[in-house]
Short mmCIF file of C-alpha atoms (C1' of nucleotides) in Angstrom, two decimals:
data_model
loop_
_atom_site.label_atom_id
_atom_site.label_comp_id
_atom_site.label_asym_id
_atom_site.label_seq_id
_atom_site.Cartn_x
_atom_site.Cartn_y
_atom_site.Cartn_z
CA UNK L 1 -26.85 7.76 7.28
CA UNK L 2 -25.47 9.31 3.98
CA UNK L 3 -21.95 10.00 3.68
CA UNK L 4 -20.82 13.02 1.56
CA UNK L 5 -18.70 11.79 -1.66
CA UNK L 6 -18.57 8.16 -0.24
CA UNK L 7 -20.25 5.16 -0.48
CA UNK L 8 -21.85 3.14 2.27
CA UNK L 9 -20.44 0.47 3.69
CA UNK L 10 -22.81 -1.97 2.90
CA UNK L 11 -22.67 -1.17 -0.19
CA UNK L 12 -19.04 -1.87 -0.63
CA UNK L 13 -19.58 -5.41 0.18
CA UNK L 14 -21.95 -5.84 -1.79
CA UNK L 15 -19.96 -4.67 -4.92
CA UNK L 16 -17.16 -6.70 -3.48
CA UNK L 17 -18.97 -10.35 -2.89
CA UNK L 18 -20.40 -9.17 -7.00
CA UNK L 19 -16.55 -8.88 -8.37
CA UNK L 20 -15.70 -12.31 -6.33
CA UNK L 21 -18.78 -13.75 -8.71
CA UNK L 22 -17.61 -12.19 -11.66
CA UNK L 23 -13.75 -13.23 -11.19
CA UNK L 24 -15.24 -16.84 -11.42
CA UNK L 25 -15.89 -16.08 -15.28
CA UNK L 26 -12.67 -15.22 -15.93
CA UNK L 27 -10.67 -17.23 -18.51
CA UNK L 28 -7.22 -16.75 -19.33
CA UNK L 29 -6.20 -18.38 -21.67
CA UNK L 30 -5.80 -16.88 -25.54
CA UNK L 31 -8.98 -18.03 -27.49
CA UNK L 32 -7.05 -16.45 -30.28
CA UNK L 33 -2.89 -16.26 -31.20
CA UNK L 34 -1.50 -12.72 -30.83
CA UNK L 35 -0.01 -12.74 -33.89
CA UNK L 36 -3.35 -13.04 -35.24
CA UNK L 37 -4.58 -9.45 -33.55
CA UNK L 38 -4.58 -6.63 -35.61
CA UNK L 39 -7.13 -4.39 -34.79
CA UNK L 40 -6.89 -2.70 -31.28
CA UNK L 41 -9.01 -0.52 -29.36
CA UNK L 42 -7.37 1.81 -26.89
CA UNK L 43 -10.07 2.55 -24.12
CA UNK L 44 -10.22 5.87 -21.53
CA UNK L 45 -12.29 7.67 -19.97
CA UNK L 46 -11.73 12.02 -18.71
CA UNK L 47 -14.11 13.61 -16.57
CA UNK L 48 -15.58 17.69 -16.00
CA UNK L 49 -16.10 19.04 -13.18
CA UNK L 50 -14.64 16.97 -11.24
CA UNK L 51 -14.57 18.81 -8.01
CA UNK L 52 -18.46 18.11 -7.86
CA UNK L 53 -20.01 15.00 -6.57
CA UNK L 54 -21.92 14.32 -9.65
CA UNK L 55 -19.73 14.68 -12.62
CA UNK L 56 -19.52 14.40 -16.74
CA UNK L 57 -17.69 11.43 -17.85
CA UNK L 58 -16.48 11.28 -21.30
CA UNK L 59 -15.64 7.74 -22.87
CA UNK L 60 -13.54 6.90 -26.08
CA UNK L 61 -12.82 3.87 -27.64
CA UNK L 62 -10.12 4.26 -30.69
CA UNK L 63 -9.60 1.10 -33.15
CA UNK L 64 -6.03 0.98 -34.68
CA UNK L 65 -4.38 -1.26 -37.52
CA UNK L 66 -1.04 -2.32 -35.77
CA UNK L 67 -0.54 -3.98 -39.02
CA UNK L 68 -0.94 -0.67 -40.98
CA UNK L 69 1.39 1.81 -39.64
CA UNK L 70 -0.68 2.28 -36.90
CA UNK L 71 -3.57 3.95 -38.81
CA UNK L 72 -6.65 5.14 -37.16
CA UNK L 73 -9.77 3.17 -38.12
CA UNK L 74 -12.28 4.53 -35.99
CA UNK L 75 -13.44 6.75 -32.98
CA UNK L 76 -16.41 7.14 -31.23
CA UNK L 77 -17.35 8.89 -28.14
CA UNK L 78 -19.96 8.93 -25.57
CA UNK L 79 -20.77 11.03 -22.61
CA UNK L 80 -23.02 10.51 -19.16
CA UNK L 81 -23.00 11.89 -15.81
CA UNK L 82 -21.95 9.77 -12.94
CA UNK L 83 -22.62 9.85 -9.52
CA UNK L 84 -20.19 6.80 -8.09
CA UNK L 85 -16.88 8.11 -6.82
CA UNK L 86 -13.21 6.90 -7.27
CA UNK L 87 -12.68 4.03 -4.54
CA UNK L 88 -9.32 2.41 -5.44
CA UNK L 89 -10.24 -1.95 -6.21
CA UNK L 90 -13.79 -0.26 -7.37
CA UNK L 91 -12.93 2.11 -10.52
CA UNK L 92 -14.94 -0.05 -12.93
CA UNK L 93 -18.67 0.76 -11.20
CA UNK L 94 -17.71 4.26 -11.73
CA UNK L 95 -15.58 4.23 -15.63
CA UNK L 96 -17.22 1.07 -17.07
CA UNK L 97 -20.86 2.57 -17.55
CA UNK L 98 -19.69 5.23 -19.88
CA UNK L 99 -17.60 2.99 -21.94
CA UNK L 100 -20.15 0.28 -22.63
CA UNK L 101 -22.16 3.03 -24.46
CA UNK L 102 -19.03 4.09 -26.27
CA UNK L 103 -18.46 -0.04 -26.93
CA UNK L 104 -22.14 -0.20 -28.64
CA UNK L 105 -21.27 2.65 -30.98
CA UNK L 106 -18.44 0.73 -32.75
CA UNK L 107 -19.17 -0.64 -36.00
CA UNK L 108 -16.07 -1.56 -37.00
CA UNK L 109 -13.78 -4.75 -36.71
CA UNK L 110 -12.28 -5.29 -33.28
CA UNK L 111 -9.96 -8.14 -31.97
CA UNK L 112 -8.73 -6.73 -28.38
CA UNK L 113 -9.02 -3.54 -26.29
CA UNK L 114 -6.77 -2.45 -23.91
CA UNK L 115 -7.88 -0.43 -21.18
CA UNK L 116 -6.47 2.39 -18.78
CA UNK L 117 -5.81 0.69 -15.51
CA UNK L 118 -5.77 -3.12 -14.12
CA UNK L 119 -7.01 -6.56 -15.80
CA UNK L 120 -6.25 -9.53 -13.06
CA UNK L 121 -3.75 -7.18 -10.97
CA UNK L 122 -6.13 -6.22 -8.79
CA UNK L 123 -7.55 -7.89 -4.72
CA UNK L 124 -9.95 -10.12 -6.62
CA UNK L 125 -8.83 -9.98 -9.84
CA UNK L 126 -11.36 -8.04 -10.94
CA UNK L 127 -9.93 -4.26 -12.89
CA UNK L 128 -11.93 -2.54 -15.00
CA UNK L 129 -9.93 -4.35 -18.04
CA UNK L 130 -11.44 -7.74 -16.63
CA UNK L 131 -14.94 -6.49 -15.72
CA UNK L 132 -15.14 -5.09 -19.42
CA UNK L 133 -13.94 -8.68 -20.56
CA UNK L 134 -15.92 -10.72 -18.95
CA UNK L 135 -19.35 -8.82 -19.28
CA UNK L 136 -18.75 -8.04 -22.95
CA UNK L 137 -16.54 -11.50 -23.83
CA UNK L 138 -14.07 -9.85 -25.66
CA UNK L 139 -10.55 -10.06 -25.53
CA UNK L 140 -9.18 -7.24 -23.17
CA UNK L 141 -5.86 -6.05 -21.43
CA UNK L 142 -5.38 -3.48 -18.62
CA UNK L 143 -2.55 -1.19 -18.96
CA UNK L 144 -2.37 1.09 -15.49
CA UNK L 145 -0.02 4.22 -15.40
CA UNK L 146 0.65 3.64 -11.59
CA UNK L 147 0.63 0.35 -8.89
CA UNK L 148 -2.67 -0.75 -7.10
CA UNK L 149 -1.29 -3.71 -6.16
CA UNK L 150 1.23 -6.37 -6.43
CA UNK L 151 4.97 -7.31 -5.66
CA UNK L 152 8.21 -7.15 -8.63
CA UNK L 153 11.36 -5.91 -8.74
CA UNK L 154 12.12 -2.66 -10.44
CA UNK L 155 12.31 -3.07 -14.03
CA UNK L 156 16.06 -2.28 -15.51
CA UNK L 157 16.53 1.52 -16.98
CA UNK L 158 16.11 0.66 -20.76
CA UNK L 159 13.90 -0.01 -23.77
CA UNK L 160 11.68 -2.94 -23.31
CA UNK L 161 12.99 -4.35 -20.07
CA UNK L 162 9.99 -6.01 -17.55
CA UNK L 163 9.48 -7.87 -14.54
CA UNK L 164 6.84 -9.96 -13.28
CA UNK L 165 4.22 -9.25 -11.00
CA UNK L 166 3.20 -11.21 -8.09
CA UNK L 167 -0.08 -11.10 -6.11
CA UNK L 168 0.04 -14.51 -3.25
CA UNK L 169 2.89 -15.72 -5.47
CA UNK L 170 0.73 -15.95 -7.98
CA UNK L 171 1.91 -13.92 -11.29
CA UNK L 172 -0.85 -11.55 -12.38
CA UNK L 173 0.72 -9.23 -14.45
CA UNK L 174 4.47 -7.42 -16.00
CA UNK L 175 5.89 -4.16 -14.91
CA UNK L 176 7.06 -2.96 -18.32
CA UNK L 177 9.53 0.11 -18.91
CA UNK L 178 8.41 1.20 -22.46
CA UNK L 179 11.52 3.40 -23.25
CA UNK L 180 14.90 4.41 -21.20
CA UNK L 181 14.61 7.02 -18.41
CA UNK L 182 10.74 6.25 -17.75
CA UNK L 183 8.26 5.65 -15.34
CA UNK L 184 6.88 1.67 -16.36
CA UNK L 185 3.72 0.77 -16.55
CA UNK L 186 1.31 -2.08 -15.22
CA UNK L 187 0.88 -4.69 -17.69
CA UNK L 188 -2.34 -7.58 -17.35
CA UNK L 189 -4.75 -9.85 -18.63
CA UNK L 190 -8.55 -8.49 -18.47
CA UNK L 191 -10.13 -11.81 -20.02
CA UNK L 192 -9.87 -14.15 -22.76
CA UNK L 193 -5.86 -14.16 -22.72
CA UNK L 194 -2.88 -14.84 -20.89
CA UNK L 195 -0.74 -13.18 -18.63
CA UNK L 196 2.33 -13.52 -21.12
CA UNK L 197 0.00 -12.84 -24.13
CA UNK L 198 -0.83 -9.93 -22.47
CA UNK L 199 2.19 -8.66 -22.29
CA UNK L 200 3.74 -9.60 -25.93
CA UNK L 201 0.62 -7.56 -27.24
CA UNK L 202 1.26 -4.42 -25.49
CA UNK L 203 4.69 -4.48 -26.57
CA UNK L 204 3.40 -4.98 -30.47
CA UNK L 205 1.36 -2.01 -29.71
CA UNK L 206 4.26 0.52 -29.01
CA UNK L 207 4.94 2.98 -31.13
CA UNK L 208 7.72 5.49 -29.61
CA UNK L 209 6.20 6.63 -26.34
CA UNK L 210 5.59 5.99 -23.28
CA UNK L 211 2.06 4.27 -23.63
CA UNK L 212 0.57 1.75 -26.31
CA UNK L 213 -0.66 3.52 -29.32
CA UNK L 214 -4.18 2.70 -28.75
CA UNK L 215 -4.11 3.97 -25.49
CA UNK L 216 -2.09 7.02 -26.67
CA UNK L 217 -4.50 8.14 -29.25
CA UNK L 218 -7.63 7.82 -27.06
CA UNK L 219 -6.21 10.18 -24.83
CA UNK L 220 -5.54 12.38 -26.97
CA UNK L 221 -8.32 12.42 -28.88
CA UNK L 222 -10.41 12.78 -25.54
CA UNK L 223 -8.26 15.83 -24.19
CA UNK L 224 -9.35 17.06 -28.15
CA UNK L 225 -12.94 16.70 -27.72
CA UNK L 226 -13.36 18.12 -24.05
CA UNK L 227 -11.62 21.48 -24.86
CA UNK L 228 -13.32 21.84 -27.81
CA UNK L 229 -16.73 21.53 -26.22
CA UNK L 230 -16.00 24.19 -23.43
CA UNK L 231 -14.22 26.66 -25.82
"C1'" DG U 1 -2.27 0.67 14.63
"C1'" DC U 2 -0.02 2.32 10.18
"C1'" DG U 3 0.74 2.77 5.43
"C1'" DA U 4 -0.89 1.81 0.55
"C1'" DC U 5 -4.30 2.78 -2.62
"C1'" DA U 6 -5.75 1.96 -10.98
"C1'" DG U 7 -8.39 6.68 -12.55
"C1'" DA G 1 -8.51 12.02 -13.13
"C1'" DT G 2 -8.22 17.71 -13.07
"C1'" DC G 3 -6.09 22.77 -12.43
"C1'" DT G 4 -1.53 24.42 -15.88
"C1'" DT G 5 4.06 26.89 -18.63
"C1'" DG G 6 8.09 26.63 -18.62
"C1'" DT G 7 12.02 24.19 -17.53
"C1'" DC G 8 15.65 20.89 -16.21
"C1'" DG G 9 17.80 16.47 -17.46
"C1'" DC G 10 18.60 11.89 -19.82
#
DNA sequence: GCGACAG
DNA sequence: ATCTTGTCGC
């Protein structure tokens, strides 16, 4: 039995009983102190034709000096059609694919990537951020514009003010307002640091808007390359 | 049973 | 996520 733009069910726990495995790798910890990291990848992903089962996904990974003005030191690209669809708790076996070809194009310096959507803030603590970390080994952070999951109390109106996150009583992540009169953001460790690290290094990351400057400037330079390639 | 649900 | 310009408010 096939069903149209889902995935069977079997299927489902399969992938799930694979993230529990994967979880199990996690560490989270810093191997490294934030003050340390200077270069940072931003990481997203936009798609075409979206309304189609089988659609283009386009991948970007940009590297920025947060020690140097916030100067862009590389950008690379990388495109491939996908066939999984978005099931919320599952986003990395559909995004992930693309950017691990964009991740083997890099050729310059990186110390930690943060990625659109969840690290640890996620059912089995497995977000894209952490399934990136742990299968590649590199330092990573999730930054999600919206909640999957999680309990906090709203964040104060102003600059810089944040609240934890709670998953079982268990603190997985920060809801961070990054400037007055703003939706927050989501805020956690993929692999290889800490929830608080995770958090500190975000906030070193801003740069006047809403989002993390790594983050920022992938977008951007995404929405860039897709219009350009249809026009 | 009902509502919630990254991108 | 994507389709899309201007507009209202802090």
């Amino acid at each position: 039995m096939i069903i149209p733009g889902g995935v069977d069910p079997e299927t489902i726990e399969r992938l799930k009983r694979e993230q529990i495995e994967l979880s199990k790798k996690l560490q989270l910890k810093d191997i490294r102190p934030v003050q340390d990291i200077r270069y940072v990848a931003g990481v997203d992903v936009t798609f075409t034709d979206i309304w189609k089962k089988e659609t283009v996904a386009i991948a970007c990974i940009t590297v920025i000096d947060i020690k140097d003005n916030f100067k862009e030191v590389e950008t690379v690209f990388s495109e491939r059609e996908i066939d999984f669809p978005y099931i919320p708790t599952f986003l990395a076996y559909r995004e992930l694919p693309p950017v691990l070809d964009a991740y083997e194009k890099i050729r310059s310096e990186v110390d930690a990537f943060i990625i659109d959507g969840m690290g640890i803030l996620h059912p089995r603590k497995m977000g894209i951020a952490s399934h990136f970390g742990v299968i590649t080994g590199e330092i990573s952070v999730g930054c999600g514009k919206s909640k999957l999951v999680g309990q906090f109390e709203e964040p104060e109106n102003k600059n810089l003010s944040y609240r934890p996150v709670y998953i079982d009583g268990e603190k997985r992540g920060y809801i961070l307002r990054t400037k007055k009169n703003t939706k927050p953001i989501f805020v956690s460790p993929g692999n290889n640091i800490s929830v608080d690290s995770s958090l500190e290094l975000v906030i070193k990351c801003l740069n006047g808007y809403k989002l993390p400057e790594p983050t920022r400037k992938a977008h951007n330079r995404l929405q860039e390359y897709r219009r350009k390639k249809y026009a």
